[in-house]
Short mmCIF file of C-alpha atoms in Angstrom, two decimals:
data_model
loop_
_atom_site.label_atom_id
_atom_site.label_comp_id
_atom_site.label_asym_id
_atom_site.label_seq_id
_atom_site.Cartn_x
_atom_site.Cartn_y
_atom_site.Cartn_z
CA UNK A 1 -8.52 94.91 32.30
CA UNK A 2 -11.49 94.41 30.14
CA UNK A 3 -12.70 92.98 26.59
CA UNK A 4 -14.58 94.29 24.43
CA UNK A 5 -16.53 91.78 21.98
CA UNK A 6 -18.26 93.05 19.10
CA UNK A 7 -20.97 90.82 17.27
CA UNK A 8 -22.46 92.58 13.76
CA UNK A 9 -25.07 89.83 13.18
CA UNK A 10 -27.42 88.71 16.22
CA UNK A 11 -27.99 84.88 15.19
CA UNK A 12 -24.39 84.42 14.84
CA UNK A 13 -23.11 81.96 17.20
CA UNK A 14 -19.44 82.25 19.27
CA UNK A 15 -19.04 78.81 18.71
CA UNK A 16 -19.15 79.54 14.96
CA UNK A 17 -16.99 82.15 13.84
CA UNK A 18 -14.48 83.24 16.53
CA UNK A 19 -12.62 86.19 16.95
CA UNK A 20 -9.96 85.48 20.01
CA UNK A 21 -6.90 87.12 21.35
CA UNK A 22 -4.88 86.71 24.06
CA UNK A 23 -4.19 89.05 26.00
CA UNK A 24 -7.04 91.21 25.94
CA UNK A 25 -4.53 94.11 27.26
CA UNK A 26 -1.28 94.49 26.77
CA UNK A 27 1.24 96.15 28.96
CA UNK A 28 4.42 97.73 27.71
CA UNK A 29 7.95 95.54 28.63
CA UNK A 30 5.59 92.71 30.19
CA UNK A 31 3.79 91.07 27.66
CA UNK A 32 6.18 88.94 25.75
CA UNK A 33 3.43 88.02 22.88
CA UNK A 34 -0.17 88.88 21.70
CA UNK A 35 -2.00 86.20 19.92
CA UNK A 36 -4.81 86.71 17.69
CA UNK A 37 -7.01 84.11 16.42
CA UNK A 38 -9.48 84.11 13.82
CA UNK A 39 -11.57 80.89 13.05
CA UNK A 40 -14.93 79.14 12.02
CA UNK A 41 -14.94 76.39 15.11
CA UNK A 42 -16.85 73.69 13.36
CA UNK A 43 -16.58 74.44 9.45
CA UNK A 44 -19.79 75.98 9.50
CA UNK A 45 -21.60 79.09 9.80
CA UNK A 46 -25.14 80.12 9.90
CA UNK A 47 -26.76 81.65 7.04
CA UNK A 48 -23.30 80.64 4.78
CA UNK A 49 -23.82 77.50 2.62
CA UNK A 50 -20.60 77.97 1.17
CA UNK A 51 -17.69 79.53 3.24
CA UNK A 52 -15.04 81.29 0.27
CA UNK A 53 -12.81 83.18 2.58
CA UNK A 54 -11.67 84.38 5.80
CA UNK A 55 -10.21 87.71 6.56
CA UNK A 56 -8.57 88.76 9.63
CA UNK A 57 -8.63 93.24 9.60
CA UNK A 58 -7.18 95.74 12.28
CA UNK A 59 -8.85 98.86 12.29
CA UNK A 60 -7.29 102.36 11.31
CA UNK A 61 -7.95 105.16 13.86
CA UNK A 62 -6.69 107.49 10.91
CA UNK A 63 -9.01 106.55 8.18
CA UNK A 64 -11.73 104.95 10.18
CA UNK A 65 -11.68 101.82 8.44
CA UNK A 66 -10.62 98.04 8.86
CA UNK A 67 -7.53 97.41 6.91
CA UNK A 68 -7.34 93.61 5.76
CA UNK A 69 -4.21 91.76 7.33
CA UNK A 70 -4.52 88.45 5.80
CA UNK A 71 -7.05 86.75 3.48
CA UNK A 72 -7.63 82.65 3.33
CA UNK A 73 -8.90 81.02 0.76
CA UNK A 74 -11.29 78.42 1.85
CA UNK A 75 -10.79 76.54 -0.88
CA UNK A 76 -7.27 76.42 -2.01
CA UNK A 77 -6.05 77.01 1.54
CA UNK A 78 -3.98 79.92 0.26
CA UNK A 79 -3.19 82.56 2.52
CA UNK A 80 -2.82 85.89 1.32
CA UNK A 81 -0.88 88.71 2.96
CA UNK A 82 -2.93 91.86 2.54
CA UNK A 83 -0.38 93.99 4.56
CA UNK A 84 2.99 94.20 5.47
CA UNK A 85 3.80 93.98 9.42
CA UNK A 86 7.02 94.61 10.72
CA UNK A 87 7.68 91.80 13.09
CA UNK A 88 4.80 89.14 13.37
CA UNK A 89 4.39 85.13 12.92
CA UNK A 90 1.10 83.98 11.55
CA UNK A 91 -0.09 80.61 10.94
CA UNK A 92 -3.09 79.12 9.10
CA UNK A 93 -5.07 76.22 8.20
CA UNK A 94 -9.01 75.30 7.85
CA UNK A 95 -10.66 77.55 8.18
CA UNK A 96 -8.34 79.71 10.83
CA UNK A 97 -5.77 82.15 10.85
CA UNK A 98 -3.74 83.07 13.72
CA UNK A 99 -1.31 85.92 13.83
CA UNK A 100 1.26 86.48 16.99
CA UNK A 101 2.78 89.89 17.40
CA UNK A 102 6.14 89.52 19.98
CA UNK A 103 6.45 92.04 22.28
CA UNK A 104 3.26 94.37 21.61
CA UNK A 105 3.05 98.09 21.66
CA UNK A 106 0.80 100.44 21.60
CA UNK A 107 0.08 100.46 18.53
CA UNK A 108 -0.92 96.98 18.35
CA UNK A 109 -3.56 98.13 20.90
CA UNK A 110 -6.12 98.30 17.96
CA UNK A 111 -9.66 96.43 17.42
CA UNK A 112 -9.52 93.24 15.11
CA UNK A 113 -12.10 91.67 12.95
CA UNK A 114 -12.54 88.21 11.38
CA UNK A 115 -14.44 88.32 8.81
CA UNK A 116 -16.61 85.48 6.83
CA UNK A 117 -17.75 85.94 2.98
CA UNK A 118 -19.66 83.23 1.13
CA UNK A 119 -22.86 81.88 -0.51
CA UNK A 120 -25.97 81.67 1.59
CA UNK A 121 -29.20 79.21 0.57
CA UNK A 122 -30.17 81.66 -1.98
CA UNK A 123 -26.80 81.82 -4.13
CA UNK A 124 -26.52 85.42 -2.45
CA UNK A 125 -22.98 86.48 -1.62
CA UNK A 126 -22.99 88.04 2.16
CA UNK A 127 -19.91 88.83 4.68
CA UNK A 128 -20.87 88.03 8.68
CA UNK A 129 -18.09 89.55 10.93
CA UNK A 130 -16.99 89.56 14.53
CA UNK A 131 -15.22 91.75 16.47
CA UNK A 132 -12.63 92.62 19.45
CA UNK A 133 -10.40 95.32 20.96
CA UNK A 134 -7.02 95.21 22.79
CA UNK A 135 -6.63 97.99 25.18
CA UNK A 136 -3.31 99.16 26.25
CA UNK A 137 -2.05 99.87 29.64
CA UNK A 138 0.94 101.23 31.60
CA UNK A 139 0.46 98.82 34.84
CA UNK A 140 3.86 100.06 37.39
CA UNK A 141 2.31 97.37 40.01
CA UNK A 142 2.43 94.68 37.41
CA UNK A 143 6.01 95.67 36.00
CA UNK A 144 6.86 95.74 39.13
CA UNK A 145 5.81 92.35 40.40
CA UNK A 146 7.70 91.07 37.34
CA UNK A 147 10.55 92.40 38.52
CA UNK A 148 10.37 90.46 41.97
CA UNK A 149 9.54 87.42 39.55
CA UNK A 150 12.17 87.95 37.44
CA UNK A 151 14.60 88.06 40.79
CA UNK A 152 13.24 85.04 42.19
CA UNK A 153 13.87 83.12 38.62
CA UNK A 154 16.73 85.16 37.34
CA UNK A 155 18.52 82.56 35.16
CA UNK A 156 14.80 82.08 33.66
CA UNK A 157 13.32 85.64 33.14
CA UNK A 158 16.19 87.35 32.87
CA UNK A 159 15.21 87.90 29.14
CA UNK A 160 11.53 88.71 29.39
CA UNK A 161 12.16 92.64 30.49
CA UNK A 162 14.43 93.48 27.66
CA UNK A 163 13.21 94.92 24.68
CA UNK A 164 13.54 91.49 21.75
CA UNK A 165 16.26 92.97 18.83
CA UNK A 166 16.40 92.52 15.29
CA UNK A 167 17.79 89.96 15.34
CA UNK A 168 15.53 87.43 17.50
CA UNK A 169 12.40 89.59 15.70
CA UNK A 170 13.73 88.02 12.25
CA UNK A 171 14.24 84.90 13.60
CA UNK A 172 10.94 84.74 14.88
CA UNK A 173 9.36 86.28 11.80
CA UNK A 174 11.49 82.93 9.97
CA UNK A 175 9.34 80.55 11.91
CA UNK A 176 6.29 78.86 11.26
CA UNK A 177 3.97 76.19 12.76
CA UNK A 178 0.81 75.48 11.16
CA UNK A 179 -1.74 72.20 10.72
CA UNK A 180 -3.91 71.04 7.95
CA UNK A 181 -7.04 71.66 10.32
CA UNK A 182 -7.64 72.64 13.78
CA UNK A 183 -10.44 70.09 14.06
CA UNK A 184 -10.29 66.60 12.87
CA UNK A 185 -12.91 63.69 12.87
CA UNK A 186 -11.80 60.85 14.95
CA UNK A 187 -10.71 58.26 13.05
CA UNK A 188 -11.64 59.54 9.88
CA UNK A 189 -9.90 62.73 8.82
CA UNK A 190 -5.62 62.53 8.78
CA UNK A 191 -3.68 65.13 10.12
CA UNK A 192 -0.38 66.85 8.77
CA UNK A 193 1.53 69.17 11.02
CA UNK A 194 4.48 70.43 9.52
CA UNK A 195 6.86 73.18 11.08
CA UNK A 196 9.04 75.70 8.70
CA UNK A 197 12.42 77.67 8.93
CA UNK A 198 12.69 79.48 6.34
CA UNK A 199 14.85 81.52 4.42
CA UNK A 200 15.95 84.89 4.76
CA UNK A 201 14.54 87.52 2.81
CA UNK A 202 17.39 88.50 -0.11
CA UNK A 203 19.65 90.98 1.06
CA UNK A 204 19.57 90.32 4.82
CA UNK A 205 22.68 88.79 6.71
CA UNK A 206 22.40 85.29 8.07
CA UNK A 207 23.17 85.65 12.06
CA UNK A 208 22.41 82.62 13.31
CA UNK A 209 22.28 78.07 12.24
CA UNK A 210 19.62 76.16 12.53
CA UNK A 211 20.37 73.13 14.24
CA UNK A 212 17.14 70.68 14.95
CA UNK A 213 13.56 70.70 14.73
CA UNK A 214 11.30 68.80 16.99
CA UNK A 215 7.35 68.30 16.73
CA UNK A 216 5.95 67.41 20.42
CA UNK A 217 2.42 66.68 21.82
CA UNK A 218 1.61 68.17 24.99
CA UNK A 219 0.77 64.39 26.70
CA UNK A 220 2.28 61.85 24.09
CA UNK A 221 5.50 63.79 24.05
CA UNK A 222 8.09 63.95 21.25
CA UNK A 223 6.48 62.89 17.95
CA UNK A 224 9.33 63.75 15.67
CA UNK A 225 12.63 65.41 15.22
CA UNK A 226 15.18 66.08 12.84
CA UNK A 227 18.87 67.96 13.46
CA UNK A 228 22.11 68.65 11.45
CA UNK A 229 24.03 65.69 12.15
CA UNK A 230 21.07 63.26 11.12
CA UNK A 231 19.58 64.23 8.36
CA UNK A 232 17.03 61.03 7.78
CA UNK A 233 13.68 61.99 9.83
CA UNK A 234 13.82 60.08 13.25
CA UNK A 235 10.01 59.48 14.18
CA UNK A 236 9.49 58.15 17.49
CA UNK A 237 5.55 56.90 17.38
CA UNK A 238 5.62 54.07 14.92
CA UNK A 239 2.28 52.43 13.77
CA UNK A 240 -0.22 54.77 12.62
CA UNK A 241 2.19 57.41 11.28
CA UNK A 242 1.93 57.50 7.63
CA UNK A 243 4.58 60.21 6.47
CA UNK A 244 7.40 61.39 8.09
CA UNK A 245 9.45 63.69 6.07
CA UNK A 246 11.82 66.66 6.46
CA UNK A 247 15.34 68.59 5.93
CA UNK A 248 17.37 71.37 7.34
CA UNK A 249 19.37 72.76 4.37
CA UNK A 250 22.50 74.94 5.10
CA UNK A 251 21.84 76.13 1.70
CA UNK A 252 20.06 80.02 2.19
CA UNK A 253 17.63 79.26 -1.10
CA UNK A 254 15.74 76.28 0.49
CA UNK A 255 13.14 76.46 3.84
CA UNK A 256 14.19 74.23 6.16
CA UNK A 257 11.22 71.59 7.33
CA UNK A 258 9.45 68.76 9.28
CA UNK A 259 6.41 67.29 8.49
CA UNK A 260 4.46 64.84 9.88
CA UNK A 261 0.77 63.42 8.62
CA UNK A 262 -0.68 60.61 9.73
CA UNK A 263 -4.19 58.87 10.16
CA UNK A 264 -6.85 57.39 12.41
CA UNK A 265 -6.76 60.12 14.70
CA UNK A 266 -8.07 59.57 18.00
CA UNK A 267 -9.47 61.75 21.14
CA UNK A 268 -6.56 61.08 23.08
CA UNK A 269 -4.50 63.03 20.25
CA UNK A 270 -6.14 66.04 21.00
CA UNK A 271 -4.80 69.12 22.50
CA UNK A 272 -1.19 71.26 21.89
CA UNK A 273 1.40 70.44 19.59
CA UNK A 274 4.50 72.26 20.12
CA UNK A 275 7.41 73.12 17.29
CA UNK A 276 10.81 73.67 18.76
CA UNK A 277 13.60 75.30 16.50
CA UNK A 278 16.83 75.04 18.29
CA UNK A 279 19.20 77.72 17.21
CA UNK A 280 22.98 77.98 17.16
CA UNK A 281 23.48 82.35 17.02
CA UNK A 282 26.07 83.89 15.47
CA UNK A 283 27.52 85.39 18.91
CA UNK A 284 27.65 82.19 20.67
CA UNK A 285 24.26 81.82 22.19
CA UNK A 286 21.83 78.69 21.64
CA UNK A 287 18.13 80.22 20.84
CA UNK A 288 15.03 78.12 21.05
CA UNK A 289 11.80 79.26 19.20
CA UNK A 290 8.51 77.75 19.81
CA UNK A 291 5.22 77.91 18.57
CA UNK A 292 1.98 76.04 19.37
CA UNK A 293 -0.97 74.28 17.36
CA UNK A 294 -4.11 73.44 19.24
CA UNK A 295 -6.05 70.08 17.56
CA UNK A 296 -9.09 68.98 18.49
CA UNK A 297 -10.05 65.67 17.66
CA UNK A 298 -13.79 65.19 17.85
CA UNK A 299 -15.99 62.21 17.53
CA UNK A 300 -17.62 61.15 14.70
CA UNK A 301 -21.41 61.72 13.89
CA UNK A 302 -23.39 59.45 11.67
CA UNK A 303 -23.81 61.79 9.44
CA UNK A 304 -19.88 62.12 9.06
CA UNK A 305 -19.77 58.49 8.48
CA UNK A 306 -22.66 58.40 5.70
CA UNK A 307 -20.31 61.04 4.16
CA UNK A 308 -17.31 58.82 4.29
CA UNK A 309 -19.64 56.57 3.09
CA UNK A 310 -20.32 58.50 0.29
CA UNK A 311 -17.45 59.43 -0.79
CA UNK A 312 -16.09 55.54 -0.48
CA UNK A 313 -18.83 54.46 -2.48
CA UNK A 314 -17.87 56.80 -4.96
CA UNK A 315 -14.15 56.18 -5.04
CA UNK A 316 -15.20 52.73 -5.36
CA UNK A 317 -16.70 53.71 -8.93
CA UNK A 318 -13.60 55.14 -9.70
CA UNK A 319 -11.25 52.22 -8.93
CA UNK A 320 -13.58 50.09 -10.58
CA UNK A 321 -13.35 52.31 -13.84
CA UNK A 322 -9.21 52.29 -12.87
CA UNK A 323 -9.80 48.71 -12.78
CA UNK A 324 -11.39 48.17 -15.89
CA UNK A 325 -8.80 50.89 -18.15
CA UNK A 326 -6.27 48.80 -16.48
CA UNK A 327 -8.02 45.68 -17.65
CA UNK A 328 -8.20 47.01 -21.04
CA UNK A 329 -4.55 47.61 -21.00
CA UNK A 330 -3.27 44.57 -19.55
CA UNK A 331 -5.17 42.54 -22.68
CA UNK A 332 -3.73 44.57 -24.76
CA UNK A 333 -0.37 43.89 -23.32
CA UNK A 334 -1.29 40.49 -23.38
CA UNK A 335 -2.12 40.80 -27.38
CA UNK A 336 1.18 42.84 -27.72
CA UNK A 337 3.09 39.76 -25.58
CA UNK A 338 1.53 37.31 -28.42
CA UNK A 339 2.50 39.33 -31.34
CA UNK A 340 5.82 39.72 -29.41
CA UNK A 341 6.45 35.95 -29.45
CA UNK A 342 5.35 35.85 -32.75
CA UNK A 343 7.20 38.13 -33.99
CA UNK A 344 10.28 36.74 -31.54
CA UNK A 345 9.27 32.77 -33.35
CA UNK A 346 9.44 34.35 -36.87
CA UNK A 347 12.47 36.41 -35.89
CA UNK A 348 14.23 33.06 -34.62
CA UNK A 349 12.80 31.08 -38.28
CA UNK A 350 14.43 34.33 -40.13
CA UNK A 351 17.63 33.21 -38.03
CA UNK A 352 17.86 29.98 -38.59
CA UNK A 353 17.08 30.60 -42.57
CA UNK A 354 20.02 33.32 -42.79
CA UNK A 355 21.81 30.61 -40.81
CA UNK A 356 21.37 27.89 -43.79
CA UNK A 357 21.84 30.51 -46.52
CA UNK A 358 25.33 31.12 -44.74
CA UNK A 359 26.05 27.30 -44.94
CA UNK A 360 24.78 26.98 -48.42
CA UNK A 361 26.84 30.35 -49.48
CA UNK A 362 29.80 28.95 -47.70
CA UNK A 363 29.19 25.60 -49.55
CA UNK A 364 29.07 27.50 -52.85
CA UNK A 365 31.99 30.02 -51.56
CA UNK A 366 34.12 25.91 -51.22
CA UNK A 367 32.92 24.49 -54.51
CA UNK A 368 33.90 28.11 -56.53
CA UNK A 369 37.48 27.51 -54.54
CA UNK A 370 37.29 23.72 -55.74
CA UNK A 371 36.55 25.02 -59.28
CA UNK A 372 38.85 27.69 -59.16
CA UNK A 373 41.50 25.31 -58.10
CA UNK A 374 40.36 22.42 -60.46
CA UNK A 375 40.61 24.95 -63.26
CA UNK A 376 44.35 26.45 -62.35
CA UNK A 377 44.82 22.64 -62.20
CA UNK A 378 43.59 21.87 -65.89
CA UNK A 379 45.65 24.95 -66.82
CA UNK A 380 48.71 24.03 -65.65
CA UNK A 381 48.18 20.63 -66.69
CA UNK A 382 46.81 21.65 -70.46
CA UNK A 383 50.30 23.83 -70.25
CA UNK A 384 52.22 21.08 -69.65
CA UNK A 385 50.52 18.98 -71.93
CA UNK A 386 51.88 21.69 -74.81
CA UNK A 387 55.07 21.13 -73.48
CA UNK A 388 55.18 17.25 -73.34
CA UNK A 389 53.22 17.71 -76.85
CA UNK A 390 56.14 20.27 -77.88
CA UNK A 391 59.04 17.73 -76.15
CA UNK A 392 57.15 14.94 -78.27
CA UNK A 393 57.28 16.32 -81.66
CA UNK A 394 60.82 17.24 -80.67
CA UNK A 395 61.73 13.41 -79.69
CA UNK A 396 59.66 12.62 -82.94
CA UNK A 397 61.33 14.55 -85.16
CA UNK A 398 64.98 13.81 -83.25
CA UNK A 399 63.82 9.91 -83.47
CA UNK A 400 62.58 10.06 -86.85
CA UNK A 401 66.70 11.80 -88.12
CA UNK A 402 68.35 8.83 -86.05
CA UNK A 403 66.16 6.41 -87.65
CA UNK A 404 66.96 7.82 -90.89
CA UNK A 405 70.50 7.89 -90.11
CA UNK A 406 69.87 4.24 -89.02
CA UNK A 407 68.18 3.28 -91.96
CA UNK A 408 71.40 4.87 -94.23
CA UNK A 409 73.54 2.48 -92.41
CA UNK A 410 71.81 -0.34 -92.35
CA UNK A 411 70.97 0.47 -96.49
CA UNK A 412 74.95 0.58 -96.57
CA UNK A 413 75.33 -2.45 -94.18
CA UNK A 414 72.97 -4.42 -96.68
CA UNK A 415 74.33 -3.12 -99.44
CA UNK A 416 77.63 -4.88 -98.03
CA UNK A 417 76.61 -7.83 -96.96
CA UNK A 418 73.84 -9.22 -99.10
CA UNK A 419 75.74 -8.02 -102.70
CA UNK A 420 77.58 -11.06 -103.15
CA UNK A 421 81.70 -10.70 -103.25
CA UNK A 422 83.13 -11.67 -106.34
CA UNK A 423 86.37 -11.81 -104.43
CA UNK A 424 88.45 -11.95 -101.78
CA UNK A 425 88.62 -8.51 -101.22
CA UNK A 426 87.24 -6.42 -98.94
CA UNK A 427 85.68 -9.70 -97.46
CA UNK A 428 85.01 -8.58 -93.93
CA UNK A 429 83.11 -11.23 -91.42
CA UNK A 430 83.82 -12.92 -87.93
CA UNK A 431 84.50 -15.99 -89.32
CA UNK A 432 87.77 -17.38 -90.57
CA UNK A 433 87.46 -18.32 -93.29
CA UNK A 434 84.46 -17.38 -95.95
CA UNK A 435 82.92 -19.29 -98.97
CA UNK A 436 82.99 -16.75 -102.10
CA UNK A 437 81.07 -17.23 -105.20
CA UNK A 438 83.31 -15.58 -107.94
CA UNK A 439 81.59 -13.99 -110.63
CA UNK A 440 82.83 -17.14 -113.08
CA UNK A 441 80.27 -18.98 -110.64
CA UNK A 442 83.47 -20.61 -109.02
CA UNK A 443 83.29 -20.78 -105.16
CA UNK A 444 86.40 -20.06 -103.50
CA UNK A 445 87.36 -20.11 -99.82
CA UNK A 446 88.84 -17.18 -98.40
CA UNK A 447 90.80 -16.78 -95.97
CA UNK A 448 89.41 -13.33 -93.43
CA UNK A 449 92.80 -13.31 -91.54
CA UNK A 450 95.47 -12.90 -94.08
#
């Protein structure tokens, strides 16, 4: 075995931009994964003031040329795939990109480049590049002592000499790992890690369940999980974790998830972080998939902390001009309260007056009623005042015939009694016996009885 490491530009540094794989050579049946790994170490590179994008390339013997496998924006952290491989896993972050190819060939056996492309001092746009080959080899000694290792540990590497199907290919191809940055500042920078299942592309058949997702540190152990039958994120580190969020949908349109970011990072949280998909298959078996993040949590310079300084102060401007806008609008709130109550005082006087113009309507509504009934009153009464009036004339007019008829009789009864009798006859009275004055002027007694 040997590896071949190809550097275009002479004051480029290994610790800068990094082209890495692992293995160097690959065997055919024995090596169960080939990892390459392209990345700019300490988010810097020589003669680049401003880093735009990384590209990781595999060369084509055929056309003698690098064809581009992935681009990275720098910027947007947007990863762009450049060209279609049939079964591989790639993850990606600041400033890195790693691809992993299960179960190489030989046709994976090719030379990759990472390449850099930015500004330098000047405002000049320039590429720097590095280089490396994988060489492939058909090693009988070394398929053979995995054989006798596979023998020895048959219940655990039973699986490694058979060829991986379609199946476990498209699972793999479903699963992602990746971090916001390989390298974080101690205490300073956060860090999300966040794991993906996702769907499957439209048209394929679903073979197999996802069950649970774990997120594990290599020393610190289990950092959080998520399964089926609890679907609220179950962190285990409490304290400094600031988000812990996540889902596994049985729904085919939605990725299934588990994040975790969190802050004040320290050394001791360097090193691997494992993602674990357990997975229920169609045919009965339990599958587990796992891929690997490697952090590095460095120490902080004082130059890192003038930044933070910096960029403090200068959020500090900005709350303060928050501040102030929200200032502005809580005295005008304030204002708005006042003219509220205001408003709310003359609303209640508008009340109260509506209130009194009810009473004084219903007042007038009872004295109308009072009229109306002191007039139906007068009516009736002025009606019956025609008819005593009419009953009176009546009485009048019956009074004034008996009185006539009255006055006839007594006429007649004077006419009897005061013309004096010149006889005897017709001499009517109560008494016995009369005294008559006889028209001779002779008074005779006469006698009423006989």
């Amino acid at each position: 075995r040997h590896l071949v490491l190809c550097l275009m530009l002479a004051t480029l540094s290994t610790s800068e931009l990094v082209i890495d794989v692992q293995p160097s050579v690959i065997s055919p049946e024995i090596t169960p994964q080939l990892v390459i790994n392209c990345s700019i170490t300490n988010n810097q590179v020589q003669q680049l003031d401003l880093i735009k994008s990384l590209t990781l390339s595999r060369y084509n013997e055929n056309t003698k040329e690098f064809n581009d496998l992935f681009t990275l924006n720098s910027s947007t952290l947007d990863l762009k795939q450049q060209l279609q491989l049939k079964y591989s896993q790639v993850s990606f972050g600041n400033l890195y990109i790693t691809l992993s190819l299960p179960n190489p060939t030989q046709f994976d056996a090719k030379i990759y480049r990472c390449n850099a492309t930015g500004d330098n001092a000047d405002g000049a746009n320039i590429s720097l590049f590095a280089k490396m080959a994988v060489e492939y080899e058909t090693n009988s000694t070394a398929l053979i002592e995995e054989i006798r290792h596979c023998k020895k540990n048959e219940n655990i590497c039973k699986c490694s000499l058979k060829k991986v199907d379609h199946v476990e290919i498209t699972q793999k191809s479903r699963f992602q790992f990746y971090a916001s940055s390989e390298i974080i500042q101690e205490l300073i920078e956060p860090l999300t890690l966040k794991c993906l299942f996702k769907t499957l592309i439209q048209g394929q058949k679903e073979t197999s369940t996802l069950q649970s997702l774990y997120i594990i540190h290599e020393i610190n152990g289990v950092i959080a999980f998520i399964n089926k039958q609890q679907p609220v994120v179950t962190p285990i580190i409490d304290g400094h974790l600031k988000n812990v969020e996540g889902e596994i949908f049985d729904n085919e349109s939605k990725d299934s998830y588990l994040q975790v970011t969190w802050n004040n990072l320290k050394h001791s949280e360097s090193g691997k972080y494992f993602c674990e998909a357990h997975v229920n298959c169609s045919d009965g078996r339990f599958d587990k998939l796992i891929d690997i993040v490697t952090i590095i949590v460095r120490g902080s310079t004082l130059e890192d902390l003038v930044k933070v300084i910096q960029k403090l102060q200068r959020q500090a401007e900005v709350d303060k001009e928050t501040i102030r806008e929200n200032q502005n609008k809580i005295k005008i709130i304030k204002d708005l309260d006042t003219n509220q109550q205001d408003i709310i005082s003359l609303k209640e006087d508008m009340n109260t007056t509506k209130q009194d113009i009810m009473s004084i309507k219903e007042d007038l509504d009872t004295k109308s009623q009072n009229i109306l009934s002191i007039r139906e009153n007068f009516d009736t009464n002025k009606h019956n005042m025609i008819i005593f009036q009419d009953n009176l004339t009546m009485t009048v007019a019956n009074l004034s015939a008996a009185l006539k008829e009255v006055e006839n009789s007594v006429n007649k009864l004077l006419q009897y009694y005061l013309v004096p009798h010149r006889s005897c006859r017709n001499v009517i009275s109560n008494e016995t016996r009369v005294i008559v004055t006889l028209s001779s002027g002779l008074k005779v007694m006469c006698d009423t009885k006989t």
